[in-house]
XYZ file of C-alpha atoms in Angstrom:
298
model
C 25.289 -21.653 -1.915
C 23.549 -19.016 0.238
C 20.142 -20.256 -0.916
C 21.045 -23.854 -0.161
C 22.204 -22.891 3.316
C 18.936 -21.024 3.969
C 16.881 -23.992 2.814
C 18.961 -26.338 4.956
C 18.514 -24.187 8.053
C 14.756 -24.016 7.637
C 14.665 -27.763 7.082
C 16.647 -28.286 10.270
C 14.220 -26.040 12.136
C 11.169 -27.978 11.021
C 12.813 -31.316 11.701
C 14.356 -30.498 15.078
C 12.469 -27.717 16.855
C 9.094 -29.457 16.617
C 10.496 -32.325 18.687
C 11.656 -30.153 21.596
C 9.690 -29.854 24.869
C 7.797 -26.564 25.101
C 10.030 -24.941 27.759
C 13.163 -25.830 25.799
C 11.735 -24.470 22.544
C 10.694 -21.220 24.210
C 14.092 -20.751 25.828
C 15.844 -21.492 22.546
C 13.688 -18.996 20.679
C 14.422 -16.257 23.181
C 18.144 -17.029 23.073
C 18.233 -16.816 19.276
C 16.238 -13.573 19.322
C 18.476 -11.918 21.911
C 21.624 -12.987 20.065
C 20.321 -11.566 16.782
C 19.306 -8.345 18.524
C 22.751 -7.898 20.088
C 24.448 -8.315 16.709
C 22.538 -5.294 15.342
C 22.232 -6.709 11.855
C 20.292 -5.149 8.968
C 17.008 -6.682 10.017
C 17.217 -5.353 13.576
C 18.257 -1.891 12.410
C 15.412 -1.806 9.882
C 12.946 -2.934 12.541
C 14.057 -0.077 14.799
C 13.793 2.413 11.944
C 10.259 1.230 11.223
C 9.312 1.357 14.888
C 10.573 4.953 15.030
C 7.670 5.828 12.695
C 5.211 3.946 14.875
C 6.428 5.508 18.143
C 7.829 8.877 17.003
C 8.427 10.206 20.529
C 10.391 7.140 21.651
C 13.891 7.683 23.007
C 16.770 5.588 21.608
C 16.564 3.478 24.761
C 12.846 2.886 24.240
C 13.389 1.954 20.590
C 16.054 -0.519 21.644
C 13.624 -2.071 24.147
C 10.931 -2.301 21.493
C 13.231 -3.866 18.921
C 14.431 -6.436 21.452
C 10.838 -7.316 22.325
C 10.074 -7.312 18.600
C 12.778 -9.849 17.851
C 11.497 -12.064 20.668
C 7.983 -11.823 19.248
C 9.274 -12.587 15.750
C 11.182 -15.626 16.966
C 8.120 -16.796 18.911
C 6.317 -16.766 15.573
C 8.974 -19.008 14.036
C 9.225 -21.408 16.973
C 5.441 -21.809 17.037
C 5.304 -22.249 13.277
C 7.932 -24.976 13.278
C 5.825 -26.843 15.858
C 2.292 -26.199 14.551
C 2.091 -29.405 12.458
C 2.410 -31.445 15.668
C -0.356 -29.606 17.535
C -3.712 -31.231 18.098
C -6.910 -29.518 17.031
C -7.681 -28.902 20.700
C -4.340 -27.194 21.346
C -4.691 -25.055 18.231
C -8.175 -23.990 19.327
C -6.983 -23.132 22.834
C -3.880 -21.211 21.709
C -5.766 -18.354 20.050
C -8.475 -16.022 21.357
C -10.308 -14.000 18.709
C -12.387 -10.965 19.634
C -15.453 -10.068 17.573
C -15.306 -13.356 15.685
C -18.985 -12.844 14.881
C -17.942 -10.603 11.979
C -16.214 -13.605 10.414
C -18.910 -16.129 11.254
C -21.706 -13.863 10.027
C -19.799 -13.160 6.840
C -19.307 -16.853 6.124
C -22.981 -17.530 6.820
C -23.954 -14.884 4.251
C -22.373 -16.932 1.404
C -20.981 -13.708 -0.079
C -17.416 -14.804 0.502
C -15.045 -13.267 3.049
C -11.604 -11.682 2.671
C -9.468 -11.449 5.799
C -6.690 -8.857 5.448
C -3.882 -8.930 8.020
C -0.661 -7.039 8.719
C 2.584 -8.850 9.621
C 1.569 -9.129 13.274
C 1.676 -12.041 15.694
C 1.459 -15.466 14.075
C -0.828 -15.544 11.046
C -0.139 -19.265 10.556
C -1.502 -20.013 14.042
C -4.566 -17.908 13.257
C -4.975 -19.895 10.063
C -4.796 -23.199 11.925
C -7.461 -21.921 14.319
C -9.709 -21.147 11.351
C -9.219 -24.542 9.697
C -9.286 -26.686 12.849
C -11.393 -24.793 15.402
C -13.909 -23.360 12.937
C -13.510 -26.175 10.410
C -13.344 -23.676 7.535
C -10.806 -24.125 4.705
C -9.337 -21.037 3.084
C -7.101 -19.882 0.273
C -4.050 -17.678 0.611
C -1.113 -16.413 -1.444
C 2.579 -16.964 -0.725
C 5.575 -14.967 -1.907
C 7.870 -17.020 -4.126
C 11.017 -17.568 -2.095
C 14.466 -18.510 -3.310
C 15.563 -21.212 -3.692
C 12.515 -22.909 -5.171
C 12.986 -25.775 -2.714
C 12.432 -23.351 0.178
C 9.224 -22.041 -1.410
C 8.053 -25.634 -1.918
C 8.809 -26.342 1.745
C 6.663 -23.389 2.870
C 3.803 -24.397 0.578
C 3.874 -27.993 1.805
C 3.947 -26.778 5.413
C 0.942 -24.487 4.997
C -1.004 -27.050 3.002
C -0.403 -29.532 5.826
C -2.191 -27.045 8.086
C -5.273 -27.058 5.846
C -4.605 -24.032 3.647
C -4.779 -23.769 -0.141
C -1.661 -21.824 -1.176
C -1.273 -19.965 -4.475
C 1.962 -18.387 -5.763
C 2.071 -14.587 -5.628
C 3.599 -14.357 -9.088
C 2.289 -15.866 -12.290
C -0.920 -13.878 -12.774
C -3.432 -16.643 -12.055
C -3.859 -16.056 -8.327
C -6.414 -13.220 -8.585
C -8.780 -15.247 -10.776
C -8.594 -18.274 -8.492
C -9.200 -16.133 -5.398
C -12.204 -14.521 -7.092
C -13.680 -17.938 -7.895
C -13.257 -19.075 -4.302
C -15.031 -15.957 -3.058
C -17.909 -16.227 -5.544
C -18.559 -19.718 -4.220
C -18.848 -18.295 -0.693
C -15.316 -19.228 0.380
C -12.725 -17.612 2.598
C -9.551 -15.859 1.437
C -6.800 -14.691 3.822
C -4.170 -12.189 2.677
C -1.262 -10.492 4.466
C -1.766 -6.963 3.219
C 0.548 -4.373 4.772
C 3.491 -4.659 2.358
C 3.268 -4.344 -1.412
C 5.303 -6.980 -3.247
C 4.330 -5.857 -6.744
C 5.588 -2.237 -6.698
C 2.189 -1.342 -8.190
C 0.083 -1.179 -5.068
C -2.136 1.602 -3.780
C -0.417 4.583 -2.202
C -1.662 5.201 1.331
C -0.733 7.326 4.302
C 0.652 5.126 7.058
C 1.733 6.718 10.331
C 1.761 10.051 8.521
C 4.030 9.026 5.634
C 3.306 7.615 2.176
C 3.769 3.947 1.368
C 2.123 1.397 -0.895
C -0.092 -1.466 0.151
C -1.497 -4.208 -2.076
C -4.718 -3.409 -3.897
C -5.739 -7.072 -4.059
C -8.026 -7.264 -1.007
C -10.053 -4.212 -2.044
C -10.169 -5.180 -5.730
C -11.366 -8.678 -4.873
C -14.116 -7.252 -2.667
C -15.204 -4.866 -5.410
C -15.193 -7.509 -8.133
C -16.914 -10.303 -6.204
C -19.054 -8.544 -3.590
C -17.181 -10.357 -0.812
C -16.931 -8.890 2.681
C -13.548 -7.334 3.503
C -12.540 -7.752 7.147
C -9.326 -6.413 8.712
C -7.805 -8.736 11.317
C -4.993 -7.901 13.736
C -2.978 -10.230 15.976
C -0.760 -9.755 19.010
C 0.781 -11.544 21.959
C 0.231 -10.852 25.643
C 1.981 -12.404 28.645
C 0.151 -15.709 28.255
C 0.594 -18.660 25.897
C -2.569 -17.629 24.057
C -2.231 -15.327 21.053
C -4.831 -12.563 20.889
C -6.654 -11.311 17.820
C -9.493 -9.110 16.690
C -11.768 -9.078 13.675
C -12.560 -5.445 12.938
C -15.736 -4.090 11.373
C -16.115 -4.662 7.618
C -14.521 -2.163 5.275
C -17.348 -0.351 3.523
C -17.498 0.041 -0.238
C -17.664 3.759 -1.175
C -20.927 4.775 -2.806
C -19.312 6.730 -5.637
C -16.108 6.882 -7.654
C -14.302 4.701 -10.139
C -13.226 1.211 -9.183
C -9.655 2.460 -8.721
C -10.843 5.324 -6.513
C -12.960 2.974 -4.410
C -10.064 0.527 -4.059
C -7.802 3.370 -2.930
C -10.213 4.464 -0.200
C -10.765 0.893 0.980
C -7.021 0.210 1.121
C -6.537 3.395 3.138
C -9.204 2.139 5.539
C -7.221 -1.083 5.961
C -4.036 0.915 6.545
C -5.753 3.010 9.228
C -7.017 -0.090 11.039
C -3.596 -1.735 10.844
C -1.922 1.422 12.160
C -4.200 1.573 15.194
C -3.417 -2.017 16.168
C 0.310 -1.674 15.475
C 0.468 1.462 17.626
C -1.127 -0.520 20.464
C 1.231 -3.497 20.039
C 4.346 -2.251 18.206
C 6.546 -5.097 19.435
C 4.348 -7.622 17.608
C 4.660 -6.000 14.171
C 7.257 -8.092 12.365
C 8.366 -5.643 9.683
C 12.092 -6.140 9.164
C 12.026 -4.796 5.587
C 11.873 -1.336 4.033
C 8.261 -0.191 3.808
C 7.845 3.574 3.417
C 8.434 5.171 0.032
C 11.152 7.430 1.426
C 13.137 4.357 2.492
C 12.568 2.570 -0.811
C 13.743 5.644 -2.741
C 16.955 5.746 -0.686
C 17.812 2.272 -1.977
C 17.123 3.116 -5.621
C 20.418 3.781 -7.494
């Protein structure tokens, strides 16, 4: 029943919110965010706990301010995402400003294949629409299998309507398909700051150990593709901001596992720098650090 309710709510969002005028949608998103923040549910409390690692000297009042801004940013992501299928190519192009995009364009021109690795910041779906519509470049990504299956199917259909090829995270075939896309000079985009497999690479993140997925680094090592970190954030305008960071270098020595570990740590360091600059736009409402995951283990 809970799964059916969740699927129904998302369906209502896609069907209704995309029809609202912009000012109404923005006001509704802020209202929902503020209501959720005031209720102090598990997601809000976890967000604050995560932000306490990012801003260790923050007072309780400052953490509360950040979590409130974080919920507003998170809801902006959802309200935009519900409405993205109705946006024109021109609006999509004008709603995102990407710094140092030459790293991406040069990488694509090299025909080596490009991997974009992102944290849960800003609106990665909007960034994806910018890539497919403004740059005219298709790409492949991976989606977590959600429950119920109908909700997962809804997300896949939504992202495919935006021009993305979407592969399921589970099932074992995704890595091989991603590698083939890269060997043909294609583009792969992966959200890479939270390990969903429980077998990721251990990294230091804001001074504490956690695990991040090894996939981006392993794909780069296996295919020779260029690995580019990308970070996203909002400012006071209607235009989301982003930056393509310098390519992650492949270590000259070590085993493949050792090289992947160093490259994943480099991603974590880049993510941490951007998250520290824009903590309110990091949408991490789940447990992330190993210490928190161990607390939950019976």
